[in-house]
CSV table of C-alpha atoms and ligand atoms in Angstrom, one decimal:
chain,number,residue,atom,x,y,z
A,1,MET,CA,294.3,146.2,72.1
A,2,THR,CA,291.6,145.4,74.7
A,3,ILE,CA,289.7,142.1,75.0
A,4,LYS,CA,286.5,144.1,74.6
A,5,LYS,CA,287.6,145.4,71.2
A,6,LEU,CA,289.2,142.2,70.0
A,7,PHE,CA,286.2,139.9,70.7
A,8,ASP,CA,283.5,142.5,69.9
A,9,VAL,CA,280.4,141.3,68.1
A,10,THR,CA,278.2,144.3,68.9
A,11,GLY,CA,275.7,144.9,66.1
A,12,ARG,CA,276.8,141.9,64.0
A,13,VAL,CA,274.0,140.2,62.3
A,14,VAL,CA,274.2,136.5,63.2
A,15,ALA,CA,272.1,133.5,62.1
A,16,ILE,CA,272.2,130.2,63.9
A,17,THR,CA,270.6,126.9,62.6
A,18,GLY,CA,269.4,124.4,65.2
A,19,ALA,CA,269.4,127.3,67.7
A,20,ALA,CA,266.4,126.3,69.9
A,21,SER,CA,268.4,123.8,71.9
A,22,GLY,CA,271.8,122.7,73.2
A,23,ILE,CA,274.9,124.0,71.4
A,24,GLY,CA,273.0,126.3,69.0
A,25,PHE,CA,271.3,128.0,71.9
A,26,ALA,CA,274.6,128.4,73.7
A,27,TYR,CA,276.0,130.2,70.6
A,28,ALA,CA,272.9,132.4,70.6
A,29,GLU,CA,273.5,133.2,74.3
A,30,ALA,CA,277.1,134.2,73.7
A,31,MET,CA,276.1,136.4,70.7
A,32,ALA,CA,273.0,138.0,72.2
A,33,ALA,CA,274.7,138.8,75.5
A,34,ASN,CA,277.4,140.6,73.6
A,35,GLY,CA,275.2,142.8,71.6
A,36,ALA,CA,274.9,140.9,68.3
A,37,ARG,CA,271.5,140.9,66.4
A,38,VAL,CA,270.7,137.2,66.4
A,39,HIS,CA,268.4,135.1,64.2
A,40,LEU,CA,267.5,131.7,65.6
A,41,ILE,CA,266.5,129.2,63.0
A,42,ASP,CA,265.0,125.8,64.0
A,43,LEU,CA,262.5,123.1,62.9
A,44,ASP,CA,260.9,123.0,66.3
A,45,ALA,CA,258.5,126.1,66.5
A,46,GLN,CA,257.6,125.7,70.2
A,47,ALA,CA,261.2,125.3,71.4
A,48,LEU,CA,262.2,128.2,69.2
A,49,ASP,CA,259.6,130.4,70.8
A,50,HIS,CA,260.9,129.5,74.3
A,51,ALA,CA,264.5,130.2,73.2
A,52,VAL,CA,263.6,133.6,71.7
A,53,ASP,CA,261.6,134.6,74.8
A,54,ALA,CA,264.5,133.5,77.1
A,55,LEU,CA,267.1,135.5,75.3
A,56,ARG,CA,264.8,138.6,75.0
A,57,ARG,CA,264.1,138.5,78.7
A,58,ASP,CA,267.9,138.8,79.1
A,59,GLY,CA,267.8,141.9,76.8
A,60,GLY,CA,269.0,140.3,73.6
A,61,GLU,CA,268.0,141.5,70.1
A,62,VAL,CA,266.7,138.2,68.9
A,63,HIS,CA,264.3,136.9,66.2
A,64,GLY,CA,263.1,133.3,65.5
A,65,GLU,CA,262.6,131.7,62.0
A,66,VAL,CA,261.1,128.2,61.6
A,67,ALA,CA,262.9,126.2,58.9
A,68,ASP,CA,264.1,122.8,58.0
A,69,VAL,CA,267.8,122.7,57.1
A,70,THR,CA,267.2,119.7,54.8
A,71,ARG,CA,264.7,121.7,52.7
A,72,PRO,CA,266.5,124.4,50.7
A,73,GLU,CA,263.4,126.4,50.0
A,74,SER,CA,262.4,126.5,53.6
A,75,LEU,CA,265.9,127.5,54.7
A,76,ARG,CA,266.1,130.2,52.0
A,77,ARG,CA,262.9,131.8,53.3
A,78,ALA,CA,264.4,132.0,56.8
A,79,PHE,CA,267.6,133.5,55.6
A,80,ASP,CA,265.8,135.9,53.3
A,81,SER,CA,263.7,137.1,56.1
A,82,ALA,CA,266.8,137.5,58.4
A,83,ILE,CA,268.7,139.4,55.8
A,84,ALA,CA,265.7,141.6,54.9
A,85,ARG,CA,265.4,142.7,58.5
A,86,HIS,CA,268.9,144.1,58.8
A,87,GLY,CA,270.1,144.4,55.2
A,88,ARG,CA,273.1,142.1,55.8
A,89,MET,CA,274.4,138.9,57.4
A,90,ASP,CA,277.8,138.8,59.1
A,91,VAL,CA,278.1,135.5,60.9
A,92,VAL,CA,276.3,132.2,60.1
A,93,PHE,CA,276.5,129.3,62.6
A,94,VAL,CA,275.7,126.1,60.6
A,95,ASN,CA,274.8,124.0,63.6
A,96,ALA,CA,271.6,121.9,63.2
A,97,GLY,CA,272.2,118.2,63.5
A,98,ILE,CA,270.9,114.9,64.8
A,99,SER,CA,272.2,111.7,66.3
A,100,GLY,CA,272.7,108.5,64.2
A,101,GLY,CA,272.0,106.2,67.1
A,102,PRO,CA,274.5,104.0,69.0
A,103,GLY,CA,277.9,102.8,68.0
A,104,PHE,CA,279.2,99.2,67.6
A,105,LEU,CA,280.1,98.9,71.3
A,106,THR,CA,278.1,99.5,74.5
A,107,GLY,CA,279.4,101.6,77.3
A,108,SER,CA,280.7,98.5,79.0
A,109,GLY,CA,282.6,97.4,76.0
A,110,GLU,CA,280.4,94.7,74.6
A,111,ARG,CA,279.3,94.5,71.0
A,112,ASN,CA,276.1,96.4,70.3
A,113,PRO,CA,274.2,94.7,67.5
A,114,ALA,CA,272.1,97.9,66.9
A,115,GLY,CA,275.3,99.7,65.9
A,116,ALA,CA,276.7,97.0,63.6
A,117,VAL,CA,277.1,98.1,60.0
A,118,GLU,CA,275.0,95.3,58.6
A,119,ASN,CA,272.1,96.3,60.9
A,120,LEU,CA,272.0,100.0,60.1
A,121,SER,CA,269.2,101.3,58.0
A,122,LEU,CA,269.4,103.2,54.8
A,123,ASP,CA,266.7,105.4,56.0
A,124,VAL,CA,268.8,106.6,59.0
A,125,TRP,CA,271.8,107.0,56.8
A,126,GLU,CA,269.8,109.3,54.5
A,127,ARG,CA,268.3,111.3,57.3
A,128,VAL,CA,271.6,111.8,59.2
A,129,MET,CA,273.5,112.7,56.0
A,130,ALA,CA,270.8,115.1,54.9
A,131,THR,CA,270.5,116.8,58.3
A,132,ASN,CA,274.2,116.9,59.3
A,133,ALA,CA,276.1,117.1,56.0
A,134,THR,CA,273.9,118.1,53.1
A,135,SER,CA,272.5,120.9,55.2
A,136,VAL,CA,275.9,122.5,55.3
A,137,PHE,CA,275.9,122.6,51.5
A,138,ASN,CA,272.4,123.9,51.5
A,139,THR,CA,273.2,126.7,53.9
A,140,LEU,CA,276.4,127.7,52.0
A,141,GLN,CA,274.5,127.9,48.7
A,142,ILE,CA,272.1,130.3,50.3
A,143,VAL,CA,274.5,132.6,52.3
A,144,VAL,CA,277.7,132.7,50.2
A,145,PRO,CA,276.2,135.0,47.5
A,146,GLN,CA,275.2,137.5,50.2
A,147,LEU,CA,278.6,137.3,52.0
A,148,LYS,CA,280.4,137.8,48.6
A,149,MET,CA,278.3,140.8,47.8
A,150,GLN,CA,279.1,142.3,51.2
A,151,GLY,CA,282.8,141.6,50.8
A,152,GLY,CA,283.1,138.9,53.5
A,153,GLY,CA,281.7,137.2,56.6
A,154,ARG,CA,282.0,134.3,58.9
A,155,ILE,CA,280.7,130.7,58.5
A,156,ILE,CA,281.1,128.6,61.6
A,157,VAL,CA,280.0,125.0,61.4
A,158,THR,CA,279.4,122.7,64.3
A,159,SER,CA,281.5,119.6,63.4
A,160,SER,CA,282.5,117.0,66.1
A,161,ILE,CA,285.6,115.2,67.2
A,162,SER,CA,283.9,112.3,65.2
A,163,ALA,CA,285.1,114.3,62.1
A,164,SER,CA,288.6,113.2,62.6
A,165,LYS,CA,288.5,109.9,64.5
A,166,THR,CA,286.7,106.6,64.4
A,167,GLU,CA,284.0,105.9,67.0
A,168,THR,CA,282.9,103.0,69.1
A,169,LEU,CA,280.1,104.5,71.2
A,170,VAL,CA,278.7,106.8,68.5
A,171,SER,CA,277.1,105.8,65.2
A,172,SER,CA,279.4,105.3,62.3
A,173,ILE,CA,276.8,107.1,60.2
A,174,TYR,CA,277.0,110.2,62.4
A,175,ALA,CA,280.9,110.0,62.3
A,176,THR,CA,280.7,109.8,58.5
A,177,SER,CA,278.4,112.8,58.3
A,178,LYS,CA,280.8,114.9,60.5
A,179,ALA,CA,283.8,113.8,58.4
A,180,ALA,CA,282.1,115.2,55.4
A,181,VAL,CA,281.5,118.4,57.4
A,182,GLY,CA,285.2,118.6,58.3
A,183,TYR,CA,286.1,118.2,54.7
A,184,MET,CA,283.7,120.9,53.6
A,185,VAL,CA,285.2,123.3,56.1
A,186,ARG,CA,288.7,123.0,54.6
A,187,GLN,CA,287.4,122.9,51.0
A,188,TYR,CA,285.1,125.9,51.2
A,189,ALA,CA,287.6,127.9,53.4
A,190,HIS,CA,290.1,127.5,50.5
A,191,GLU,CA,287.6,128.5,47.8
A,192,LEU,CA,286.1,131.5,49.7
A,193,ALA,CA,289.2,133.0,51.3
A,194,LYS,CA,289.7,135.4,48.4
A,195,PHE,CA,286.3,136.8,49.1
A,196,GLY,CA,287.0,137.5,52.8
A,197,ILE,CA,284.7,134.7,53.8
A,198,LEU,CA,286.2,132.7,56.7
A,199,VAL,CA,285.0,129.1,57.2
A,200,ASN,CA,285.8,127.3,60.4
A,201,ALA,CA,284.3,124.7,62.7
A,202,ILE,CA,283.8,124.1,66.4
A,203,ALA,CA,284.4,120.4,67.0
A,204,PRO,CA,283.1,119.4,70.4
A,205,GLY,CA,283.5,116.2,72.2
A,206,PRO,CA,280.3,114.9,73.9
A,207,VAL,CA,278.1,117.7,75.1
A,208,ILE,CA,275.1,117.4,77.4
A,209,THR,CA,272.2,118.5,75.2
A,210,ASN,CA,268.9,117.1,73.8
A,211,ILE,CA,270.6,115.2,71.0
A,212,GLY,CA,269.9,111.4,70.9
A,213,GLY,CA,267.0,111.8,73.3
A,214,GLY,CA,269.3,113.7,75.8
A,215,ARG,CA,271.1,110.4,76.6
A,216,LEU,CA,274.1,112.2,78.1
A,217,ARG,CA,272.0,113.5,80.9
A,218,ASP,CA,271.9,110.0,82.2
A,219,ASP,CA,274.9,109.3,84.6
A,220,ALA,CA,275.4,105.7,83.3
A,221,ALA,CA,275.3,106.7,79.6
A,222,ARG,CA,277.7,109.6,80.3
A,223,ALA,CA,280.2,107.6,82.4
A,224,PRO,CA,282.2,105.9,79.5
A,225,PHE,CA,282.7,109.3,77.8
A,226,GLU,CA,283.9,110.8,81.1
A,227,ARG,CA,286.3,107.9,81.6
A,228,ALA,CA,287.7,108.4,78.1
A,229,ALA,CA,288.5,112.1,78.4
A,230,PRO,CA,291.8,113.0,80.3
A,231,MET,CA,289.8,115.8,82.0
A,232,HIS,CA,287.2,113.3,83.0
A,233,ARG,CA,284.2,115.4,82.1
A,234,VAL,CA,282.0,116.0,79.1
A,235,CYS,CA,281.1,119.5,77.8
A,236,ASN,CA,278.3,121.7,78.9
A,237,PRO,CA,277.0,123.9,76.1
A,238,SER,CA,278.4,126.9,77.9
A,239,ASP,CA,281.9,125.5,77.4
A,240,LEU,CA,281.5,126.5,73.7
A,241,HIS,CA,280.8,130.2,74.4
A,242,GLY,CA,284.5,131.1,74.1
A,243,ALA,CA,285.2,129.4,70.8
A,244,ALA,CA,282.0,130.9,69.3
A,245,LEU,CA,283.0,134.4,70.3
A,246,PHE,CA,286.6,133.9,69.0
A,247,LEU,CA,285.4,132.7,65.6
A,248,ALA,CA,282.7,135.3,65.2
A,249,SER,CA,284.9,138.3,66.1
A,250,ASP,CA,288.0,140.1,64.9
A,251,ALA,CA,290.1,137.9,67.3
A,252,SER,CA,290.1,135.3,64.5
A,253,SER,CA,290.5,137.6,61.5
A,254,LEU,CA,293.2,135.4,59.8
A,255,VAL,CA,291.9,132.0,60.9
A,256,THR,CA,290.2,129.9,58.2
A,257,GLY,CA,289.7,126.2,57.4
A,258,GLN,CA,290.3,125.2,61.0
A,259,GLN,CA,288.3,123.1,63.5
A,260,ILE,CA,288.6,124.1,67.1
A,261,ILE,CA,288.4,121.0,69.2
A,262,VAL,CA,286.7,121.4,72.6
A,263,ASP,CA,286.7,118.0,74.3
A,264,GLY,CA,288.5,117.9,77.6
A,265,GLY,CA,291.4,116.1,75.9
A,266,ALA,CA,289.3,113.2,74.6
A,267,THR,CA,291.1,113.1,71.2
A,268,LEU,CA,294.5,112.9,72.9
A,269,GLY,CA,293.8,109.4,74.2
A,270,PRO,CA,292.9,107.9,77.5
A,271,ALA,CA,294.6,108.9,80.7
A,272,ASP,CA,294.6,108.1,84.5
B,1,NAD,N1,275.8,117.0,71.9
B,1,NAD,C1,276.9,116.4,71.5
B,1,NAD,O1,277.5,115.6,72.1
B,1,NAD,C2,277.6,117.0,70.2
B,1,NAD,C3,278.9,116.8,70.0
B,1,NAD,C4,279.5,117.2,68.8
B,1,NAD,C5,278.8,117.9,67.9
B,1,NAD,N2,277.4,118.0,68.1
B,1,NAD,C6,276.7,118.7,67.0
B,1,NAD,O2,276.1,119.9,67.6
B,1,NAD,C7,275.0,120.3,66.8
B,1,NAD,C8,273.9,120.7,67.7
B,1,NAD,O3,273.5,119.5,68.4
B,1,NAD,P1,273.0,119.5,70.0
B,1,NAD,O4,273.8,118.5,70.7
B,1,NAD,O5,273.0,120.9,70.5
B,1,NAD,O6,271.6,118.9,69.8
B,1,NAD,P2,270.1,119.4,70.3
B,1,NAD,O7,269.2,118.2,69.9
B,1,NAD,O8,270.1,119.8,71.7
B,1,NAD,O9,269.8,120.6,69.3
B,1,NAD,C9,269.7,120.5,67.9
B,1,NAD,C10,268.7,121.5,67.4
B,1,NAD,O10,268.6,121.3,66.0
B,1,NAD,C11,267.3,121.3,65.6
B,1,NAD,N3,267.1,120.6,64.3
B,1,NAD,C12,267.3,119.2,64.2
B,1,NAD,N4,267.0,118.9,62.9
B,1,NAD,C13,266.7,120.1,62.2
B,1,NAD,C14,266.4,120.4,60.9
B,1,NAD,N5,266.3,119.5,60.0
B,1,NAD,N6,266.2,121.7,60.6
B,1,NAD,C15,266.3,122.7,61.5
B,1,NAD,N7,266.6,122.4,62.8
B,1,NAD,C16,266.8,121.1,63.2
B,1,NAD,C17,266.5,120.7,66.7
B,1,NAD,O11,265.1,121.0,66.7
B,1,NAD,C18,267.3,121.2,67.9
B,1,NAD,O12,266.7,122.4,68.4
B,1,NAD,C19,274.7,119.1,65.9
B,1,NAD,O13,275.3,119.4,64.6
B,1,NAD,C20,275.5,118.0,66.5
B,1,NAD,O14,275.8,117.0,65.6
B,1,NAD,C21,276.8,117.6,69.2
């Protein structure tokens, strides 16, 4: 068995939500560079055009679909168009998501009133839950009938280390939305295993992307996260290429209901 064969995604039809930026774009890079036929789905039409152009310049077979993952009819149109183009769908990365704002502590360990539960707004709660959690339900409702009809497929959700631990520097609303995602991965993996549909998650620690206004690009904002991880660095989107290829390929053919944590050891606890 060669690595080339085991991790092969050549010709697979792949859709990625939130693909115009950050982690979703990194998944698209890994898929397109290895011969998959990739559909990028995103709310931001301009960023989507740039992302599609960049991947095509590198020789990828790539298409863009504008859609809002919180609006089932908009999302359905995007998937219908992707499925119509190739007559099938093999791998779905359910990735779009947003920040919920700051946590209850600042980077220097003081209380942050903006993150205190009594100061959080219901509007933010509803927006974050809709974008990060309900969107997973919306996407599965659309793609599962197609995957069942084909006899199987892969669903790969972007969860977070927040799915399985409490947070101080990250919004409690965000962590709650990702806990729901972690639960859905196990629940739907169980339900769909019989149909050959594998449901897994990639659960990154902090990743330098545009989320939350791109705050991790700032050295001072990134420092407490770097201190907290035993490897003393946060992720770059490209750190997720390997997990994406593993979960999209035959290398993971008996893996379901799992969350692959990519966090430089952050969930293990602090170290020197
Ligand atoms: N960056 C991190 O530290 C980190 C860590 C763990 C998990 N995540 C998760 O990774 C996923 C991707 O985030 P990212 O960090 O790459 O952020 P990002 O902001 O760089 O990219 C998110 C993309 O999703 C799109 N998007 C947002 N709302 C949408 C909607 N309603 N419909 C369609 N597209 C929408 C945005 O336009 C953007 O292109 C999210 O689910 C996020 O929660 C991020």
